[in-house]
Coordinates of C-alpha atoms and ligand atoms in Angstrom, one line a residue:
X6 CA 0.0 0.0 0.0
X7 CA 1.3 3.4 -0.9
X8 CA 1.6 5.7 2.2
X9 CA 0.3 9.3 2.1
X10 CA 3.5 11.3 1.0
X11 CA 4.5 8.8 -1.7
X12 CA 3.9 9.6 -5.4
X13 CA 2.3 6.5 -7.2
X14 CA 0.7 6.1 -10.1
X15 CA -1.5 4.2 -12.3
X16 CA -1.7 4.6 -16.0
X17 CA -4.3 2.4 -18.6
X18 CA -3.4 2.9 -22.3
X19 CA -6.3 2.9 -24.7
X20 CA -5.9 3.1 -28.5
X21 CA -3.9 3.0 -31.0
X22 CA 0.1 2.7 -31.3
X23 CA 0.7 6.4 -31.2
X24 CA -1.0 6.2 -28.0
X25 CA 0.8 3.1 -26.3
X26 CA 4.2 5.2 -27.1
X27 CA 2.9 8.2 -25.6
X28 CA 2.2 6.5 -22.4
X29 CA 6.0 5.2 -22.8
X30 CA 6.8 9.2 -22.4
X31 CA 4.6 10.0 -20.0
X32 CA 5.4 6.8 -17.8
X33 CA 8.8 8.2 -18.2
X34 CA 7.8 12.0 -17.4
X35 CA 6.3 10.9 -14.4
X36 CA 9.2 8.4 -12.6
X37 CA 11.7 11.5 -13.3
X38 CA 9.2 13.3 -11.2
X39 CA 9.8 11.1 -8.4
X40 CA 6.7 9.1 -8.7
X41 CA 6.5 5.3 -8.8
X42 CA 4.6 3.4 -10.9
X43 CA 1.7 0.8 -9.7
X44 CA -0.2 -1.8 -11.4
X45 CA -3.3 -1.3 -9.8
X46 CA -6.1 1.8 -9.3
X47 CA -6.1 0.9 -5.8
X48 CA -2.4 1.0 -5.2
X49 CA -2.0 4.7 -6.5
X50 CA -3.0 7.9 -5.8
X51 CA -2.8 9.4 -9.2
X52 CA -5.1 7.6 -11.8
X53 CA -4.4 8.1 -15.2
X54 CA -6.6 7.0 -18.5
X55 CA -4.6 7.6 -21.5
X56 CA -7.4 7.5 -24.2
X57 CA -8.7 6.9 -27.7
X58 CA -11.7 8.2 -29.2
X59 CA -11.6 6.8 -32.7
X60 CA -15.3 5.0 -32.5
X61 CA -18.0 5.9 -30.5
X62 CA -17.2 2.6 -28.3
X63 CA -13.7 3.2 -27.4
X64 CA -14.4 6.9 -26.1
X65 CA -17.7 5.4 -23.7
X66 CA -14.5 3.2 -22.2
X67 CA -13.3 5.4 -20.0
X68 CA -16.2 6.7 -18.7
X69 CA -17.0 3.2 -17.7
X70 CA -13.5 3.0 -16.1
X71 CA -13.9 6.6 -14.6
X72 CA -17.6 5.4 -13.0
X73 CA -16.2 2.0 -11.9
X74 CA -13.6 3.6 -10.1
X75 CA -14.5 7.2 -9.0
X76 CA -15.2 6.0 -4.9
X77 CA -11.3 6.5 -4.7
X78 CA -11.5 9.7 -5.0
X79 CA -13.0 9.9 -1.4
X80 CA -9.6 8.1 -0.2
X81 CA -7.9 11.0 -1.4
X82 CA -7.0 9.8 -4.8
X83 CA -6.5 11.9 -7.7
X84 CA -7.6 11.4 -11.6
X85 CA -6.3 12.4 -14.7
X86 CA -7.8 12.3 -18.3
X87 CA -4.9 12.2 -20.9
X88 CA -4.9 11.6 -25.2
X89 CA -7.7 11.7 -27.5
X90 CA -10.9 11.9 -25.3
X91 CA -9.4 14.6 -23.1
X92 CA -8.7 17.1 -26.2
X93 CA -11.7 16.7 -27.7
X94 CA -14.4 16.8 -24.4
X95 CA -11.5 19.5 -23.0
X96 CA -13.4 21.0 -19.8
X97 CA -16.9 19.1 -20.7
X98 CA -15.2 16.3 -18.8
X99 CA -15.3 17.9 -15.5
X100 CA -18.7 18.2 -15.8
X101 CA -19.5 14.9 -16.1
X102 CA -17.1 13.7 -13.9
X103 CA -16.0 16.4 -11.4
X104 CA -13.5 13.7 -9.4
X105 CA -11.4 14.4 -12.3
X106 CA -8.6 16.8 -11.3
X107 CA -6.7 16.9 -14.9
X108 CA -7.4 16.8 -18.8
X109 CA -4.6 16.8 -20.9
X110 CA -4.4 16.0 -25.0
X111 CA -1.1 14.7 -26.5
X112 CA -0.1 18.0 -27.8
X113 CA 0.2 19.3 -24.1
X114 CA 2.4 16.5 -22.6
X115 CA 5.6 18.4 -22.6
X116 CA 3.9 20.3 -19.6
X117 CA 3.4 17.9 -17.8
X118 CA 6.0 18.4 -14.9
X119 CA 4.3 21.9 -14.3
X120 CA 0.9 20.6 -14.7
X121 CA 1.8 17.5 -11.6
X122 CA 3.3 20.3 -9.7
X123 CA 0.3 22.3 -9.5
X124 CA -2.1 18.9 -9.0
X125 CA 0.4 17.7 -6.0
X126 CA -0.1 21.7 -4.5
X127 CA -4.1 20.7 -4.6
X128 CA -4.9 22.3 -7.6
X129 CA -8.2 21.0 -9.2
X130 CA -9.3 21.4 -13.0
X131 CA -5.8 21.7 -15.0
X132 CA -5.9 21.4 -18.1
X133 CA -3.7 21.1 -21.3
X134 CA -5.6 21.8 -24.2
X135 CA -3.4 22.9 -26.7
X136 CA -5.2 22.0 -30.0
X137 CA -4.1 22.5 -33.4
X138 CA -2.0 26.2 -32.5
X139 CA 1.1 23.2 -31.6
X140 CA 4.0 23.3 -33.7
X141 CA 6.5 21.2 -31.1
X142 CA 6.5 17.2 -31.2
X143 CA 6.9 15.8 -27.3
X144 CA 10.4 14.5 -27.6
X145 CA 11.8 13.4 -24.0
X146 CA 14.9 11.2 -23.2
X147 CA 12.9 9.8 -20.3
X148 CA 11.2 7.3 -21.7
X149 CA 10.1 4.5 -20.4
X150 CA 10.0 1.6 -22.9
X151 CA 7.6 -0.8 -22.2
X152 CA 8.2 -3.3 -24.6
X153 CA 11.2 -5.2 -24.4
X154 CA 11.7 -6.4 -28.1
X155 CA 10.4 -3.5 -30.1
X156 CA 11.9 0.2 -30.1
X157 CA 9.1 2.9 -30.6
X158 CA 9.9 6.1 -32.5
X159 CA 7.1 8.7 -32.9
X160 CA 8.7 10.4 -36.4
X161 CA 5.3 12.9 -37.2
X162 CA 2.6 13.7 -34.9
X163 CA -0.9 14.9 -35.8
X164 CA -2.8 15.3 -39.1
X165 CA -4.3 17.7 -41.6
X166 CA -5.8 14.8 -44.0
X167 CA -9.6 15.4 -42.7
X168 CA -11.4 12.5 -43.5
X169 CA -14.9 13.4 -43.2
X170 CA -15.5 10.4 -40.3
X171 CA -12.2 11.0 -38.4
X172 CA -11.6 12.6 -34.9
X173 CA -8.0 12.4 -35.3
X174 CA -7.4 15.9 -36.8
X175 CA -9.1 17.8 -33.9
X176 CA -7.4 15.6 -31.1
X177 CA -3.8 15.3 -31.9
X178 CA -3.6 19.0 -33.9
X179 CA -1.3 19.4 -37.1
X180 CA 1.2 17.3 -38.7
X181 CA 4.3 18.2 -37.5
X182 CA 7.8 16.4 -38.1
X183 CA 10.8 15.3 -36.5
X184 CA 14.2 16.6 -37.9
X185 CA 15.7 13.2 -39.4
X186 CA 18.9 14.0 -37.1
X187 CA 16.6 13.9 -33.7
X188 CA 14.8 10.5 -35.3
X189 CA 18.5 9.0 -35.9
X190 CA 19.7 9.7 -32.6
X191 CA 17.0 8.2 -31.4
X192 CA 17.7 5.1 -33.2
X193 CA 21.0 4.9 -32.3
X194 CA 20.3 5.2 -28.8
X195 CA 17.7 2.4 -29.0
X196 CA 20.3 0.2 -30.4
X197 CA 22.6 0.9 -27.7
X198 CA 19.8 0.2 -25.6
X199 CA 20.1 -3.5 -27.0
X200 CA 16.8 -3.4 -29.3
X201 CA 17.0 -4.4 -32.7
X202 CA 13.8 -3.9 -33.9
X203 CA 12.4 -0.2 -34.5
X204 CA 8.7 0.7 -35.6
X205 CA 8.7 4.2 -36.4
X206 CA 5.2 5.6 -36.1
X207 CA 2.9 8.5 -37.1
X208 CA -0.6 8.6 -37.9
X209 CA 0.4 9.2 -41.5
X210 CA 3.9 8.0 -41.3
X211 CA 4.7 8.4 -44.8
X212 CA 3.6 11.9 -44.9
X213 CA 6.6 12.8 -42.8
X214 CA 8.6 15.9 -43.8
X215 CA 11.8 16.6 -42.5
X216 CA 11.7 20.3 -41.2
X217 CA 15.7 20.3 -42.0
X218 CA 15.0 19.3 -45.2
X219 CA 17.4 16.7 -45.5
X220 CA 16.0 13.6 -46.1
X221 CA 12.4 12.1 -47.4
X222 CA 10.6 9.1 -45.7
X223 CA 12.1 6.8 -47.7
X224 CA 15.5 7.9 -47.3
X225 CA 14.8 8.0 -43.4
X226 CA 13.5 4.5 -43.6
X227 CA 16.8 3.6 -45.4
X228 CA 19.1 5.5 -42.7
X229 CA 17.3 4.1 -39.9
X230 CA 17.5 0.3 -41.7
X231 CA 21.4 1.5 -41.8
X232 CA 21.8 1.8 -38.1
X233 CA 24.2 -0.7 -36.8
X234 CA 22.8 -3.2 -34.9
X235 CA 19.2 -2.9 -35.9
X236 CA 17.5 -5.9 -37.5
X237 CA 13.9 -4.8 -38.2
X238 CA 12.6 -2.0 -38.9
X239 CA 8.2 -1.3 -39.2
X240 CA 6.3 1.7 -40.3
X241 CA 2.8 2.3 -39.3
X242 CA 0.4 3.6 -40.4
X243 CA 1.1 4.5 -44.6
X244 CA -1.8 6.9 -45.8
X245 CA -2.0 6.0 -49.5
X246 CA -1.9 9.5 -50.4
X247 CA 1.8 9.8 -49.6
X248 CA 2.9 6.9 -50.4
X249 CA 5.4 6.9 -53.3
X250 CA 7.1 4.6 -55.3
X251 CA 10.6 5.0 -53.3
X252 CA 9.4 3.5 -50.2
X253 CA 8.9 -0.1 -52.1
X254 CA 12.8 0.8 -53.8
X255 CA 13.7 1.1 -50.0
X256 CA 12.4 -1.9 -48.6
X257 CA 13.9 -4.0 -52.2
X258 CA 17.1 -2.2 -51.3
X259 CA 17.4 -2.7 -47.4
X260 CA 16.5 -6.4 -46.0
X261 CA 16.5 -4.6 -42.6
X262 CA 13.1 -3.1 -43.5
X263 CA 10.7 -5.2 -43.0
X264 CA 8.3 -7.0 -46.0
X265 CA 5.1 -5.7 -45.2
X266 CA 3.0 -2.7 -45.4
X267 CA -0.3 -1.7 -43.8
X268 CA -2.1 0.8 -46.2
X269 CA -5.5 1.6 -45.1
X270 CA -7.9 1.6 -48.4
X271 CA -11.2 2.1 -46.0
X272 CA -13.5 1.3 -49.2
X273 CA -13.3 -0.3 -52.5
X274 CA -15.8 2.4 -53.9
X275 CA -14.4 5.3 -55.0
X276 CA -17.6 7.3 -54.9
X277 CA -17.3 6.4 -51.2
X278 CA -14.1 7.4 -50.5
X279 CA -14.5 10.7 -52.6
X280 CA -17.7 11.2 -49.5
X281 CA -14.9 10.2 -47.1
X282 CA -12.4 12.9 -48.6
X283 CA -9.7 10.4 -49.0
X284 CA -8.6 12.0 -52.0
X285 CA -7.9 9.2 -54.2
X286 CA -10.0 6.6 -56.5
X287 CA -9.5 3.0 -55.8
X288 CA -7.6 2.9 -59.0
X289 CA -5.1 4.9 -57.6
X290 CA -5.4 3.0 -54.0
X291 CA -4.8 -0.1 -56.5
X292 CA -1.7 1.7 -58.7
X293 CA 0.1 1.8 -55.5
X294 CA -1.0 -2.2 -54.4
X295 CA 0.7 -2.7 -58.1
X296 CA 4.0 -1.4 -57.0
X297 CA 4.2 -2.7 -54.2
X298 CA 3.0 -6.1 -55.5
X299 CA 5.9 -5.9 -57.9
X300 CA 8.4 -5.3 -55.6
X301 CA 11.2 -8.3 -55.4
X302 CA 10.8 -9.5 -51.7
X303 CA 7.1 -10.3 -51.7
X304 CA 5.5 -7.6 -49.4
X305 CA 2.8 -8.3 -46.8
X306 CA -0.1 -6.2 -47.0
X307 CA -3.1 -5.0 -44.7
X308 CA -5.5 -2.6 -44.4
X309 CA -8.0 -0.9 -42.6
X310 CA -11.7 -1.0 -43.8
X311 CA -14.9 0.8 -43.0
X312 CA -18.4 -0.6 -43.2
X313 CA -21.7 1.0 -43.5
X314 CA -20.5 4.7 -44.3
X315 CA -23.3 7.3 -44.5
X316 CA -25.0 6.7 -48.1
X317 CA -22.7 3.3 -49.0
X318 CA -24.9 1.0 -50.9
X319 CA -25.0 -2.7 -52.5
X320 CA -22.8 -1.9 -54.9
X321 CA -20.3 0.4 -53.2
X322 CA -20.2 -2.3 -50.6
X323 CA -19.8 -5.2 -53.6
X324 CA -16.8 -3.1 -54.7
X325 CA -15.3 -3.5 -51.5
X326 CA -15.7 -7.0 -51.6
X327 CA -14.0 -7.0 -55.0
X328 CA -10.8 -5.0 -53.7
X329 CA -10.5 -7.6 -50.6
X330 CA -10.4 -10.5 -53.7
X331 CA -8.1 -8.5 -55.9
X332 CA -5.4 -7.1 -53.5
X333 CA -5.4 -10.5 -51.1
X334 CA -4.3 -9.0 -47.7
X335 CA -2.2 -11.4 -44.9
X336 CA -4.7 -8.7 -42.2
X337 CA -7.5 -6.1 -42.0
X338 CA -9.0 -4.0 -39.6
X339 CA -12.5 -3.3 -40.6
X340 CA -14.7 -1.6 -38.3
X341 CA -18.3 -0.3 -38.3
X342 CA -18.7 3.4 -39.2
X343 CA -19.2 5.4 -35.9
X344 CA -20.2 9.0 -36.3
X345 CA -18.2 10.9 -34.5
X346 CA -17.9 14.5 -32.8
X347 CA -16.5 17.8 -34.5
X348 CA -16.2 15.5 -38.0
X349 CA -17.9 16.7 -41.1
X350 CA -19.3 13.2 -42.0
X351 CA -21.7 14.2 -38.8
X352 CA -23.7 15.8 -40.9
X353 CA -24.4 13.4 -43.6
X354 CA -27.8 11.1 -42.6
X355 CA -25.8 7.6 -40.5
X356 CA -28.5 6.0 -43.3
X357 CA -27.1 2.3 -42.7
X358 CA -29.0 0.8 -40.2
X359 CA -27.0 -0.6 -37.2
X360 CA -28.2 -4.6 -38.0
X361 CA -27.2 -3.7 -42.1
X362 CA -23.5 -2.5 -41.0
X363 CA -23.2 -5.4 -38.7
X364 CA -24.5 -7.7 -41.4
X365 CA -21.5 -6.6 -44.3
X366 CA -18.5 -6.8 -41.4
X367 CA -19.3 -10.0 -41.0
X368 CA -19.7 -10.9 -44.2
X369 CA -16.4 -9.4 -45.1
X370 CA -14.5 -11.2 -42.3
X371 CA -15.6 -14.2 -43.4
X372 CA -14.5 -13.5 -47.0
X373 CA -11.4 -12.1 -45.4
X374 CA -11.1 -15.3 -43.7
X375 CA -11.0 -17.5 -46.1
X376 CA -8.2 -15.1 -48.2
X377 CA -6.0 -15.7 -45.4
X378 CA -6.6 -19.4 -44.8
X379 CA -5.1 -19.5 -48.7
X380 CA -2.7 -16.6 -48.0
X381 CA -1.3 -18.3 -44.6
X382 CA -0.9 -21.9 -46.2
X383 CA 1.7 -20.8 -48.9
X384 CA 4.1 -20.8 -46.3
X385 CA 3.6 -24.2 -45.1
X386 CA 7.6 -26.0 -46.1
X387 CA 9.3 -22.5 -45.6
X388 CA 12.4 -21.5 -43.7
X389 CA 12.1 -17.7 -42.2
X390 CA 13.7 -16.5 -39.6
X391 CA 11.2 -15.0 -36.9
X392 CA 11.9 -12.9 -33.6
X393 CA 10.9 -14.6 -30.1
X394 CA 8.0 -12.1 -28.5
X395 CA 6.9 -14.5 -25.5
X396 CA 6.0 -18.6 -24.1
X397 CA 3.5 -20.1 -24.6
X398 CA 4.4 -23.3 -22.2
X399 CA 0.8 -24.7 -21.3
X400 CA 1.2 -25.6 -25.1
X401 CA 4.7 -25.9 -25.7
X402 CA 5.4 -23.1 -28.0
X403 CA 7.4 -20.1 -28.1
X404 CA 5.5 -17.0 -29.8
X405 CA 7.2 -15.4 -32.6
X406 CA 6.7 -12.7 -35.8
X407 CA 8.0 -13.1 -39.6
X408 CA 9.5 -10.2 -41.3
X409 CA 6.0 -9.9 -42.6
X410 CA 4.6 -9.5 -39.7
X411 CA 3.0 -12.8 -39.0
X412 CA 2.6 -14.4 -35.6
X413 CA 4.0 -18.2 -35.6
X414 CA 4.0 -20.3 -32.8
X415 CA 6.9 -22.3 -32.3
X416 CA 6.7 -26.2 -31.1
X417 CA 9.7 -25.8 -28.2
X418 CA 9.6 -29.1 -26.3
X419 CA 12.5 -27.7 -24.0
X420 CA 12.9 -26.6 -20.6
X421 CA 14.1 -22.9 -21.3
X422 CA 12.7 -20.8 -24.1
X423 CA 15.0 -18.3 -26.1
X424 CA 14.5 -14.6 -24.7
X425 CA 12.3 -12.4 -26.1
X426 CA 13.8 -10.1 -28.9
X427 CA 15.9 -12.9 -30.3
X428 CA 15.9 -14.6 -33.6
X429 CA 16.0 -18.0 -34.9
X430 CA 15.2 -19.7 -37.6
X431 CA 11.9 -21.8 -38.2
X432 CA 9.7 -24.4 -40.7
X433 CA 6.8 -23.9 -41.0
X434 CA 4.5 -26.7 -40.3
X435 CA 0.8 -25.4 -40.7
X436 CA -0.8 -22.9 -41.4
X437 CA -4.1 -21.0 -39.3
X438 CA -6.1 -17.7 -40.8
X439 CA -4.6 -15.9 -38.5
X440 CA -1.1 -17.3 -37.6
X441 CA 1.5 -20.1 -38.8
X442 CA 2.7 -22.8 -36.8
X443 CA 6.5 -24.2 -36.7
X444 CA 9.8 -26.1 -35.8
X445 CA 12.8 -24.8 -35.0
X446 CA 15.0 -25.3 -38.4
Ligands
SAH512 N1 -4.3 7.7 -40.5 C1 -4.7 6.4 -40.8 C2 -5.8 5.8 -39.9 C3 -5.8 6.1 -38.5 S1 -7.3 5.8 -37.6 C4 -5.3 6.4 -42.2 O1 -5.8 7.4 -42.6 O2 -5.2 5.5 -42.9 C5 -7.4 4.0 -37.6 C6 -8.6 3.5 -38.4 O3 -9.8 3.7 -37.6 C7 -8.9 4.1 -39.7 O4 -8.1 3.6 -40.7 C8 -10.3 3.8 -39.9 O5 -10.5 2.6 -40.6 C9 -10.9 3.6 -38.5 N2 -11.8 4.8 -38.2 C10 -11.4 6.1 -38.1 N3 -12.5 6.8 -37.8 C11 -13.6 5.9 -37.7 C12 -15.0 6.1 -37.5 N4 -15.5 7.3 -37.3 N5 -15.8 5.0 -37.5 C13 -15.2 3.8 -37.8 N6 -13.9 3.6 -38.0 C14 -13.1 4.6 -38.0
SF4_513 FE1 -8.1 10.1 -39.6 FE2 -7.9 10.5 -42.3 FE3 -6.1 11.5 -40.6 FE4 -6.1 8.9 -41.0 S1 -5.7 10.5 -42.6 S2 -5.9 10.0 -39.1 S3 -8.3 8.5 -41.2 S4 -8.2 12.1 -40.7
F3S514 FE1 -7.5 6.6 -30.8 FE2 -6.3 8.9 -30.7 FE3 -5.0 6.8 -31.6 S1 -8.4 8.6 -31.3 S2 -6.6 5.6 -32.5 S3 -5.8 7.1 -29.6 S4 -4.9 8.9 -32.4

């Protein structure tokens, strides 16, 4: 139990990568503060929801956790609303639940040593609201990685893209790079660190501009693939809009850089995605698929899809269907449309009835299904070498990745497993929709 003049704290990460990585810096803001961190609400008296408010669903979460938990605050605990819900409700969230004592988006985390300071002296209602006025990234050589295999680099924050049914714009502010030197040194201090596997990240990764103007994404990729000691290195999340033909050159160029992509399409109708202001037809969507299909190493490829978007009919749907058979993705993320707050989509009628939407998801994940169950098979008699993430030991296996970005589950009969982050080299054995199954080789 903590005692009344220690500094503990809890933190629960919602969301999406960006977010998990935040948290990293923040976990890392706070311990150079002198706090100590606790694994549960009960332990700590400062509670702290890092949260995502893509869909509907994922913002009611923590108001759930907030209500489930908000008797501490009689103990004398404290609460704190950080990420994507907290810039976008701002002040609102008091209201609705007045326990809270801070709301903080993304783009205010570099303030957050003064903005504990003046919560430990009893303050009440701080915020950090800085919306889309931010030109800094939150860069801080305290953090705290979490994972022990895979090396986190935030490269561009926010986005000006607008997609008619995304929040993202108004709660994590404008694009805004990195200089390629800070990224690098960051890289190279990961390595020293011991990691060998880098996933640089952005929530349109490929639309990173160097403010020195030195280098371009792909030539980033190509440095960072350079650094010595570093084995892997993953992008996430490509917006197809910015992604050009030097990025596939890179990965055919430098085996460091991992064979697999995740290009969000989000419909096969381009009537759709002109109503989603993507800003490109499928056939361009599919131009790029081309390139990267003709790439040397073979080239993983996923996506993120969504269902039932105000106005999307039989047919726009259909042509979704027939991108999913054309393109053959090894994953996607589809998701029902959720209208969301401050987006112009809010406007348009949600026409798709909530049983409809549910009806094409599934009928797409079982298409999808299938494509994979083909996909995953192909690899069945292959050698690859895959990095350890975990044990499995109630079924003998040690957990692993491919290049591509494939789980495989490795039959270890042995006493001690090889340590997460290392490699080895594996047959594969059989084949699931979702992963592939091995011996050691
Ligand atoms: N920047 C990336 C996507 C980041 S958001 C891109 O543009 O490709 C992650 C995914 O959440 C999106 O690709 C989209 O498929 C989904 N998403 C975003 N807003 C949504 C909404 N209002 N309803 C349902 N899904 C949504
Ligand atoms: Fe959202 Fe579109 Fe920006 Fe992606 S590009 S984060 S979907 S607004
Ligand atoms: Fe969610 Fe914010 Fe990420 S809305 S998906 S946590 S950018």
């Amino acid at each position: 139990m903590a005692t009344a003049t220690e500094k503990t704290f809890y933190l629960e990460t919602f969301g999406c990568q960006m977010n998990a990585h935040d948290s990293e810096k923040v976990i890392g803001t706070l311990l150079n503060q002198g706090y100590r961190q606790v694994q549960t609400e009960e332990e700590a008296n400062l509670i702290l929801y890092n949260t995502c408010s893509i869909r509907d669903k994922a913002e009611q979460k923590v108001f759930h956790r907030l209500n489930d938990y908000k008797a501490l605050y009689k103990a004398g605990k404290r609460f704190g609303v950080l990420g994507c819900v907290a810039q976008q409700e701002g002040e609102k969230i008091f209201e609705r639940a007045p326990y809270v004592s801070l709301v903080s988006g993304s783009a205010s985390y570099r303030k957050l040593p003064e903005m504990l300071a003046r919560l430990e002296a009893g303050e009440g209602r701080i915020t950090g609201l800085d919306d889309r006025q931010t030109e800094e990234t939150f860069e801080t050589e305290f953090t705290a990685r979490q994972n022990p295999y895979r090396g986190y680099i935030t490269i561009i924050e926010g986005c000006d893209k607008f997609c008619a049914y995304c929040v993202v714009p108004y709660t994590r502010g404008k694009e805004r790079s990195r200089t390629s030197g800070s990224v690098l040194e960051e890289a190279r201090r990961i390595a020293d660190l011991g990691y060998t596997e880098i996933q640089l990240l952005g929530q349109n990764v490929n639309s990173y501009r160097d403010p020195d103007g030195k280098m371009s994404f792909a030539e980033l990729l190509a440095a960072v693939g350079q650094v010595p000691g570093i084995r892997r290195v993953r992008f996430t999340t490509s917006h197809p809009r910015d992604f050009t033909r030097d990025i596939v050159e890179a990965i055919d160029a430098y085996p460091t850089l991992c064979d697999h992509v995740h290009l969000p399409v989000q419909s096969g109708s381009s009537r759709v995605l002109k109503a989603m202001a993507r800003e490109y037809s499928s056939d361009w969507y599919l131009e790029r698929i081309s390139w990267l299909k003709a790439a040397r190493r073979q080239i993983s490829l996923s996506t993120d899809i969504i269902v039932g978007f105000p106005g999307e009919t039989d047919e726009d749907f259909i042509q979704t269907m027939n991108l999913l058979a054309q393109v053959e993705y090894d994953c996607v993320f589809a998701f029902k449309y959720s209208a969301r707050p401050n987006t112009p989509a809010l406007v348009m009628i949600d026409s798709i009835p909530e049983a409809e939407k549910a009806k094409r998801l599934q009928v797409l994940l079982d298409r999808q299904r299938e494509i994979q169950r083909s996909n995953y098979a192909k690899h069945i008699g292959q050698t690859m070498e895959v990095m350890v993430e975990g044990q499995n030991p109630a079924r003998a296996q040690v957990a692993a990745r491919s290049s591509q970005n494939k789980s495989v589950n490795v039959n270890w009969a042995k006493p001690i497993a090889p340590a997460p982050g290392s490699y080895m080299q594996v047959r594969i054995t059989a084949s699931h929709p979702n992963s592939l199954v091995a011996e050691p080789a």
